[in-house]
Amino acid sequence: MSHPHPELSLPPALPEGGLRVVALGGLGEVGRNMAVLEHAGKLLVIDCGVLFPEDNQPGVDLILPDFDYIKDRLDDIEAIVLTHGHEDHIGAVPYLLRLRKDIPLVGSRLTLAFIEAKLKEHRIKPYTLEVKEGQREQLGIFDCEFVAVNHSIPDALAVAVTTAAGTVLHTGDFKMDQLPLDGRITDLRAFARLGEKGVDLFMVDSTNAEVPGFVTPEAEIGPVLDDVFAHADKRIIVASFSSHVHRVQQVLNAAHAHGRRVALVGRSMVRNMGIAADLGYLDVPPGVLIDLKKADSLPDDRIVYMSTGSQGEPMAALSRMANGDHKVQVEFGDTVILASSLIPGNENAVFRIINGLTRLGARVVHGGNAKVHVSGHASAGELMYCYNILKPKNVMPVHGEVRHLVANGALAVKTGVPADRVVLAEDGVVVDLVDGKASVVGAVPCGYVYVDGSSVGEITEAELKDRVILGEEGFVSVFAVIDTATGKVLAPPQVLARGMAEDASVFDKVMPEVTAALENAIAGGATDTHQLQQIMRRTIGRYVATRLRRKPMIVPVVLEA
């Protein structure tokens, strides 16, 4: 298996007749999925999603793919193909369309409905092309065939892209549930047909490549939810992704069976389920839904709240419930069901919410103690079936952390794909398919782009590091006034400390040192204010590190009088 090297240089020009693949997100992480295919001077984008921030990225709302690679070539983009409607695959579309509003969006009916609703909030009216499984479309020079795949959201599609360089099959997110709620299984017959024709590059979902066997069918969740509902005496709160139509369907069915009504909580939940119901993807039993404002009028044993926030997102409904900062106040005896799997990196946030809810007296049911969720991604057994059916010439694992990509590559090798035909890439790594062989040829700059309030891409890694330091180590500001005529420090420097366990008086011992250091520097000819501030910073920094074992942010200020 070919591994990317951290010192990869910029790639050479794409050979004539070749196909280039560059992932701008989704490789080495779970989220931010975006792949750019290039052939004959034209580009095709597959997915354009967001990544949600971790604890070490304070203040960040979303993380986008890095569009710099395509910023100067926006007019070359034939279309954006969206495999399904999850945020990690469509969430960054509004930010790309800000750069060129008329890029065609291609996707299934539900996927386009979700993205159109999102774009409406951004005041963008997109150009869309609705497709369904079995359909073929010529998107500029790219011949695209769409294949039904099963996932944790309806209407998911894989896409086979054919050019003169060969055929690339991109699975999107998929699994091989044989008993799906909507009866729409992954079309392995289409996979087999494509395999017979020849798949030159198989870009395949890696999220569950480390998990042996097969994913549990969605159908097995219903009875578990039914049992939890049967034993709940008070209110039930279910948290899930706001786009997980199948899970919401099961909650509606269980509520209806047990004489409860359901109130949707969270703006995205209300919006997405309204769309799903209008389009016929969500079957709402008569009289089950109730407006959140009227839910208080029902007895505790007759209400279910269907909420967002299953990943511990700070501003989502469930987090605010756990903090007592929401209209729905969790009380002793309530049952809370976290009906989603843990996205890597979110574990601490989720466990913090479970603890908070438990402290309030709720019974918390989650994947660790009940089968209330199954993954939407193919496990190792399913992936091997795909490799054996397709017999791809080259494999490029996508969608997953490095460990998932490596595990997926190993599965491909086990099924007979030559090791030198398995390409393990990360974000920004350039893979060329030339004469039937895929190989790493270089890398392009590809960083994180942070959305912070109204700013996009303004926050740098250095500023995030400053935020972490401020949060973990505290802040010290030191002021000194210098008489420029005499070179004397007019008064002992003043210290303001925040986020420090110790009282500011702890700095009294070092102030004479600071004064002496300043006066010695001035006597030695130092006149530059910045230079004097650095002397103060170093003196205070040494003291704090030695005496307090801390590394706070130190902001020195020198005023001249």
XYZ file of C-alpha atoms in Angstrom:
561
model
C 0.000 0.000 0.000
C 1.389 3.397 -0.944
C 1.473 5.884 1.902
C 1.570 9.667 1.500
C 4.747 11.329 2.717
C 4.614 14.542 4.766
C 7.276 16.107 2.527
C 5.373 15.640 -0.742
C 6.000 18.442 -3.209
C 3.508 20.144 -5.510
C 2.305 17.734 -8.208
C 3.435 17.933 -11.839
C 0.931 18.750 -14.576
C -1.696 16.060 -15.093
C -0.616 13.833 -18.013
C -2.878 14.044 -21.059
C -5.674 11.502 -20.823
C -5.199 11.050 -17.050
C -7.616 11.604 -14.168
C -6.608 13.454 -11.007
C -8.272 13.011 -7.602
C -7.681 15.448 -4.735
C -9.550 15.121 -1.445
C -9.985 18.522 0.215
C -11.511 16.906 3.304
C -12.680 13.585 4.717
C -9.352 11.711 4.642
C -7.820 11.469 8.106
C -11.023 12.712 9.757
C -14.712 11.833 9.990
C -16.421 14.762 8.303
C -15.651 17.597 5.851
C -15.994 15.193 2.932
C -15.029 16.651 -0.437
C -13.284 15.137 -3.442
C -12.279 16.955 -6.634
C -11.903 14.945 -9.843
C -10.024 16.534 -12.754
C -9.885 15.398 -16.371
C -9.108 17.302 -19.589
C -9.050 20.644 -17.799
C -12.477 20.225 -16.166
C -13.425 19.525 -12.537
C -16.161 17.496 -10.859
C -16.746 17.922 -7.111
C -18.176 15.016 -5.107
C -19.705 16.180 -1.807
C -18.884 19.359 0.091
C -19.377 18.873 3.834
C -18.422 20.315 7.201
C -16.527 19.001 10.204
C -17.707 19.859 13.701
C -15.122 21.340 16.103
C -13.457 19.478 18.961
C -12.690 20.661 22.494
C -9.311 22.082 21.416
C -10.979 24.432 18.911
C -12.851 26.836 21.223
C -15.287 29.285 19.680
C -15.308 27.574 16.280
C -18.764 26.841 14.841
C -17.831 24.763 11.792
C -14.756 23.624 9.887
C -14.848 23.783 6.084
C -12.779 22.142 3.361
C -9.977 24.342 2.035
C -11.192 25.735 -1.302
C -7.859 27.375 -2.207
C -6.980 24.536 -4.586
C -10.015 25.290 -6.788
C -10.500 29.009 -6.070
C -8.840 30.064 -9.328
C -10.636 27.376 -11.328
C -14.260 27.842 -10.315
C -15.361 28.212 -13.937
C -13.901 24.757 -14.681
C -16.303 23.042 -12.234
C -18.950 21.124 -14.183
C -21.069 20.247 -11.126
C -21.153 19.308 -7.438
C -22.473 15.760 -6.999
C -23.995 15.222 -3.537
C -24.177 11.580 -2.448
C -26.630 12.175 0.428
C -28.017 14.807 2.773
C -25.881 14.571 5.926
C -24.126 17.742 7.092
C -20.661 16.233 6.691
C -21.446 15.916 2.965
C -23.561 19.011 2.168
C -22.878 21.501 4.973
C -20.141 23.472 3.172
C -22.051 23.878 -0.116
C -23.288 27.402 0.778
C -19.696 28.553 1.342
C -18.557 27.178 -2.041
C -21.554 28.710 -3.822
C -20.637 32.079 -2.333
C -17.603 31.892 -4.630
C -19.669 30.909 -7.714
C -23.444 30.763 -7.302
C -24.330 28.938 -10.512
C -22.387 25.690 -9.965
C -25.002 22.974 -10.662
C -25.922 20.800 -7.674
C -26.689 17.186 -8.569
C -28.333 14.818 -6.111
C -31.402 12.799 -5.153
C -34.740 14.353 -4.291
C -34.322 14.395 -0.492
C -30.677 15.489 -0.657
C -31.520 18.473 -2.856
C -34.494 19.387 -0.652
C -32.217 19.500 2.411
C -29.557 21.612 0.688
C -32.109 23.967 -0.877
C -33.584 24.670 2.566
C -30.087 25.364 3.894
C -29.233 27.631 0.961
C -32.452 29.581 1.481
C -31.059 30.691 4.853
C -27.943 31.899 3.000
C -30.156 33.663 0.403
C -28.765 31.556 -2.429
C -31.066 30.041 -5.081
C -29.130 27.131 -6.593
C -29.255 25.512 -10.007
C -30.132 21.870 -9.315
C -30.453 18.605 -11.214
C -32.434 15.861 -9.492
C -31.268 12.306 -10.175
C -32.218 8.853 -8.943
C -30.708 5.394 -8.923
C -30.202 3.853 -12.340
C -29.992 7.262 -14.003
C -27.065 8.402 -16.159
C -26.187 12.027 -16.743
C -23.488 13.683 -18.815
C -22.076 16.404 -16.555
C -19.840 18.197 -19.029
C -17.106 15.707 -19.887
C -17.990 13.443 -16.947
C -20.387 10.546 -17.616
C -22.080 9.841 -14.276
C -24.190 6.838 -13.347
C -26.015 6.859 -10.019
C -26.430 3.721 -7.902
C -28.718 3.176 -4.909
C -26.896 2.624 -1.618
C -28.308 2.090 1.834
C -27.285 4.518 4.606
C -28.748 6.081 7.737
C -30.631 8.610 5.591
C -32.963 7.883 2.657
C -32.040 8.505 -0.975
C -28.265 7.967 -0.642
C -26.401 7.382 -3.903
C -23.046 6.087 -5.068
C -21.728 7.608 -8.280
C -19.735 5.960 -11.082
C -17.805 8.592 -13.045
C -16.504 7.531 -16.459
C -13.983 9.465 -18.548
C -11.388 8.525 -21.139
C -9.053 7.764 -18.187
C -11.361 5.074 -16.814
C -14.232 4.610 -14.363
C -14.179 5.837 -10.755
C -16.819 4.445 -8.385
C -17.366 6.617 -5.294
C -19.622 4.930 -2.718
C -20.417 7.976 -0.607
C -21.469 6.696 2.822
C -23.052 3.263 2.608
C -23.800 -0.041 4.275
C -25.443 -3.281 3.177
C -28.463 -3.534 5.476
C -30.584 -6.375 4.053
C -33.705 -5.316 6.000
C -33.825 -1.517 5.611
C -36.888 0.339 6.858
C -37.627 1.796 3.417
C -36.841 -1.437 1.533
C -34.109 0.322 -0.480
C -30.986 -1.855 -0.362
C -27.516 -1.200 -1.743
C -27.726 -2.212 -5.411
C -25.101 -4.948 -5.563
C -26.366 -5.979 -8.997
C -25.330 -2.563 -10.295
C -21.993 -2.931 -8.486
C -21.493 -6.329 -10.170
C -22.364 -4.872 -13.590
C -19.888 -2.025 -13.073
C -17.301 -4.563 -11.932
C -17.782 -6.586 -15.129
C -17.320 -3.436 -17.171
C -14.244 -2.509 -15.108
C -13.800 -0.184 -12.113
C -10.431 1.516 -12.433
C -10.573 3.336 -9.074
C -12.824 2.376 -6.162
C -13.234 5.206 -3.635
C -14.865 3.456 -0.694
C -16.261 4.442 2.729
C -13.828 3.431 5.505
C -15.590 4.481 8.733
C -16.325 0.958 9.966
C -13.400 -0.861 8.342
C -12.043 -1.842 11.784
C -15.366 -3.398 12.847
C -15.610 -7.118 11.981
C -18.670 -8.740 10.474
C -21.831 -7.001 9.356
C -23.837 -4.033 10.615
C -26.974 -4.892 12.605
C -30.135 -4.271 10.535
C -32.080 -1.077 11.300
C -35.148 -3.266 11.799
C -33.695 -4.535 15.110
C -33.807 -1.036 16.636
C -37.609 -0.847 16.611
C -38.219 -3.567 19.229
C -35.533 -2.070 21.513
C -37.141 1.376 21.351
C -40.521 -0.252 21.912
C -39.216 -1.917 25.089
C -37.705 1.340 26.408
C -40.994 3.166 25.742
C -42.963 0.397 27.504
C -40.909 0.813 30.696
C -40.785 4.621 30.774
C -43.090 6.137 33.386
C -42.433 9.814 32.686
C -41.256 11.902 29.750
C -39.030 10.473 27.012
C -36.375 12.559 25.259
C -34.735 11.034 22.173
C -31.638 12.658 20.651
C -30.515 11.903 17.125
C -29.064 13.572 14.052
C -31.517 16.060 12.614
C -31.340 14.280 9.256
C -31.758 10.692 10.509
C -35.195 10.125 8.985
C -35.233 6.379 9.732
C -34.578 6.891 13.437
C -37.262 9.576 13.713
C -39.660 7.218 11.905
C -39.012 4.519 14.503
C -39.571 7.001 17.342
C -42.870 8.149 15.789
C -43.970 4.508 15.429
C -43.053 3.659 19.040
C -44.772 6.795 20.350
C -47.916 5.999 18.382
C -47.948 2.411 19.701
C -47.687 3.611 23.309
C -50.165 6.466 23.140
C -47.586 9.246 23.235
C -47.261 12.384 21.143
C -43.993 13.707 19.724
C -42.663 17.270 19.808
C -39.713 18.040 17.532
C -37.002 20.095 19.267
C -34.306 22.034 17.441
C -34.567 24.212 14.330
C -32.796 21.749 12.012
C -34.906 18.835 13.297
C -38.151 20.702 12.630
C -36.962 21.836 9.187
C -35.590 18.475 7.998
C -38.488 16.344 9.246
C -40.967 18.782 7.724
C -39.218 18.312 4.366
C -39.035 14.521 4.767
C -42.748 14.319 5.629
C -43.767 16.601 2.728
C -41.783 14.463 0.256
C -43.134 11.175 1.581
C -39.915 9.880 3.169
C -41.375 10.169 6.707
C -44.727 8.534 7.459
C -46.249 10.496 10.326
C -49.064 8.597 12.115
C -52.185 10.775 12.442
C -52.214 13.010 15.500
C -48.757 12.013 16.745
C -46.905 15.306 16.196
C -47.552 18.208 18.565
C -46.103 21.693 18.611
C -43.387 22.169 21.232
C -45.314 25.091 22.760
C -48.280 22.817 23.494
C -46.264 19.854 24.787
C -46.331 21.134 28.393
C -50.095 20.621 28.494
C -49.702 16.840 28.184
C -49.119 14.449 31.119
C -45.493 13.310 31.505
C -46.319 9.786 30.359
C -47.856 11.016 27.109
C -45.010 13.063 25.578
C -41.817 12.357 23.640
C -39.325 15.073 22.732
C -37.354 14.324 19.539
C -34.232 16.437 19.836
C -30.902 17.321 18.248
C -27.580 17.166 20.105
C -26.666 13.470 20.179
C -22.972 14.354 19.589
C -22.677 16.730 22.541
C -22.730 19.904 20.423
C -22.649 22.777 22.952
C -25.502 24.796 21.441
C -27.741 21.866 20.477
C -30.951 21.182 22.361
C -29.789 18.194 24.420
C -26.666 19.967 25.710
C -28.771 22.894 26.826
C -31.227 20.515 28.529
C -28.334 18.887 30.402
C -27.202 22.363 31.522
C -30.710 23.416 32.563
C -30.658 26.096 29.868
C -33.593 24.951 27.727
C -37.367 25.247 27.694
C -37.519 21.469 28.260
C -36.257 20.924 31.824
C -35.043 17.375 32.492
C -36.525 16.001 35.712
C -36.047 12.987 37.963
C -37.475 9.854 36.339
C -37.316 11.082 32.742
C -35.826 8.729 30.130
C -33.265 10.086 27.677
C -32.285 7.993 24.630
C -29.142 8.847 22.666
C -30.009 7.207 19.364
C -26.780 7.706 17.458
C -23.251 6.343 17.443
C -20.288 8.334 18.703
C -18.392 10.236 16.034
C -14.661 9.941 16.862
C -13.521 13.021 18.763
C -16.913 13.666 20.386
C -16.618 11.105 23.173
C -15.818 13.549 25.994
C -18.608 15.935 25.053
C -21.156 13.110 24.904
C -20.089 11.557 28.210
C -20.272 15.012 29.803
C -23.911 15.261 28.698
C -24.708 11.723 29.907
C -23.277 12.608 33.311
C -25.185 15.888 33.402
C -28.480 14.192 32.560
C -27.851 11.397 35.063
C -27.129 13.990 37.752
C -30.559 15.514 37.041
C -32.118 12.110 37.775
C -32.740 10.914 34.215
C -32.283 7.366 33.029
C -29.941 7.622 30.045
C -30.153 4.891 27.394
C -27.305 4.935 24.860
C -25.315 2.675 22.552
C -23.188 1.487 25.470
C -26.093 -0.052 27.384
C -28.753 -0.800 24.740
C -29.023 -1.385 20.996
C -30.672 1.992 20.284
C -28.555 2.777 17.239
C -26.814 0.988 14.423
C -24.115 2.460 12.253
C -24.770 3.755 8.769
C -21.407 2.502 7.494
C -20.348 -0.860 6.093
C -18.333 -3.106 8.416
C -15.358 -5.212 7.321
C -17.466 -8.149 6.121
C -19.575 -5.915 3.884
C -16.530 -4.140 2.479
C -14.935 -7.456 1.530
C -18.119 -8.463 -0.299
C -17.853 -5.246 -2.311
C -14.208 -5.848 -3.187
C -14.968 -9.394 -4.301
C -17.967 -8.299 -6.383
C -16.227 -5.344 -8.027
C -12.660 -6.647 -8.424
C -11.434 -3.023 -8.721
C -8.097 -2.326 -10.421
C -7.172 0.358 -7.835
C -8.567 1.231 -4.408
C -8.553 4.561 -2.556
C -10.145 4.358 0.923
C -12.071 7.542 1.818
C -14.132 8.903 4.690
C -12.339 8.060 7.908
C -9.468 8.669 10.256
C -6.046 7.323 9.297
C -6.628 4.071 11.215
C -9.872 3.492 9.279
C -8.203 4.162 5.920
C -5.357 1.768 6.716
C -7.768 -0.960 7.890
C -9.835 -0.559 4.729
C -6.723 -0.778 2.554
C -5.724 -3.989 4.338
C -9.160 -5.506 3.563
C -8.683 -4.700 -0.115
C -5.298 -6.456 -0.118
C -6.844 -9.496 1.613
C -9.356 -9.850 -1.209
C -6.647 -9.836 -3.862
C -6.119 -6.180 -4.778
C -2.329 -5.788 -5.287
C -0.771 -3.799 -2.431
C 0.755 -1.299 -4.868
C -2.747 -0.611 -6.217
C -4.105 0.514 -2.818
C -3.561 4.248 -2.392
C -3.683 5.655 1.139
C -4.008 9.409 0.894
C -4.810 12.245 3.279
C -6.353 15.649 2.676
C -4.504 17.525 -0.059
C -2.632 14.480 -1.379
C -2.850 14.280 -5.178
C -3.648 10.905 -6.760
C -3.386 10.441 -10.539
C -5.018 7.621 -12.481
C -2.876 7.214 -15.605
C -2.845 4.177 -17.913
C -4.948 2.235 -15.425
C -2.608 2.768 -12.442
C -3.397 5.066 -9.486
C -0.485 6.611 -7.633
C 0.399 9.505 -5.330
C 2.134 12.248 -7.342
C 2.324 15.133 -4.865
C 0.287 17.272 -2.508
C -1.363 20.683 -2.469
C -1.779 22.973 0.575
C -4.956 21.941 2.363
C -5.652 23.299 5.844
C -8.673 23.760 8.057
C -10.943 26.730 7.319
C -12.764 27.833 10.463
C -16.199 29.426 10.609
C -16.274 31.596 13.721
C -19.483 33.596 14.041
C -19.725 35.646 10.854
C -16.074 35.216 9.902
C -14.968 32.495 7.476
C -11.282 31.611 7.285
C -10.192 34.547 9.455
C -9.259 32.454 12.490
C -5.772 30.946 12.237
C -4.186 27.994 14.024
C -2.100 30.488 16.038
C -5.230 32.283 17.250
C -6.855 28.999 18.224
C -3.711 28.130 20.156
C -4.005 31.483 21.947
C -7.609 30.656 22.881
C -6.555 27.311 24.310
C -3.750 28.955 26.315
C -6.161 31.578 27.630
C -8.593 28.868 28.667
C -6.066 26.512 30.229
C -3.215 28.663 31.534
C -4.744 32.075 32.213
C -3.806 35.622 31.306
C -1.281 38.062 32.789
C -0.986 41.692 31.743
C 1.876 43.828 33.111
C 2.092 47.644 32.770
C 5.137 49.848 33.225
C 5.605 53.615 32.755
C 9.061 54.821 31.639
C 10.437 58.360 31.947
C 12.159 58.750 28.577
C 14.248 61.676 29.807
C 15.818 59.906 32.804
C 15.391 56.279 31.705
C 13.770 55.440 35.038
C 10.709 53.350 35.773
C 8.356 55.927 37.323
C 6.418 53.465 39.511
C 6.542 49.749 40.271
C 5.005 47.826 37.324
C 1.349 46.836 37.805
C 0.025 43.327 37.155
C -3.471 42.221 36.169
C -3.985 38.427 36.236
C -7.057 36.454 35.148
C -7.650 32.729 35.231
C -4.853 32.211 37.760
C -5.470 30.357 41.003
C -3.100 32.673 42.870
C -3.772 36.249 44.012
C -2.029 39.015 42.008
C 0.146 39.688 45.092
C 2.145 36.567 44.156
C 3.822 38.761 41.508
C 5.094 41.294 44.116
C 8.320 39.339 44.498
C 9.240 39.606 40.828
C 8.400 43.296 40.331
C 11.815 44.574 41.525
C 13.385 42.156 39.004
C 11.209 43.558 36.216
C 12.094 47.133 37.167
C 15.828 46.344 37.310
C 15.691 44.525 33.954
C 13.995 47.494 32.312
C 16.414 50.069 33.755
C 19.454 47.947 32.808
C 18.157 47.630 29.265
C 17.558 51.391 28.969
C 21.030 52.111 30.406
C 22.423 49.769 27.755
C 20.824 51.856 25.016
C 17.491 50.062 24.501
C 14.837 52.600 23.477
C 12.418 50.582 21.376
C 9.117 50.012 23.215
C 8.668 46.564 21.677
C 12.135 45.509 22.891
C 11.345 46.663 26.446
C 8.024 44.799 26.376
C 9.789 41.582 25.396
C 12.183 42.021 28.353
C 9.165 42.308 30.671
C 7.561 39.264 29.058
C 10.695 37.108 29.490
C 11.247 38.177 33.111
C 7.634 37.522 34.140
C 7.521 34.316 32.054
C 10.592 32.826 33.765
C 9.185 33.622 37.185
C 5.714 32.185 36.461
C 7.158 29.026 34.904
C 9.547 28.413 37.820
C 7.430 29.588 40.742
C 3.894 28.705 39.597
C 4.571 25.978 37.001
C 2.277 27.793 34.541
C 2.576 29.192 31.026
C -0.105 31.893 30.834
C -0.535 34.356 28.002
C 1.561 37.390 28.995
C 0.722 40.793 27.513
C 3.320 43.456 28.484
C 2.580 47.168 27.988
C 5.238 49.917 28.210
C 4.055 53.537 28.274
C 6.412 56.454 27.778
C 6.019 59.636 29.840
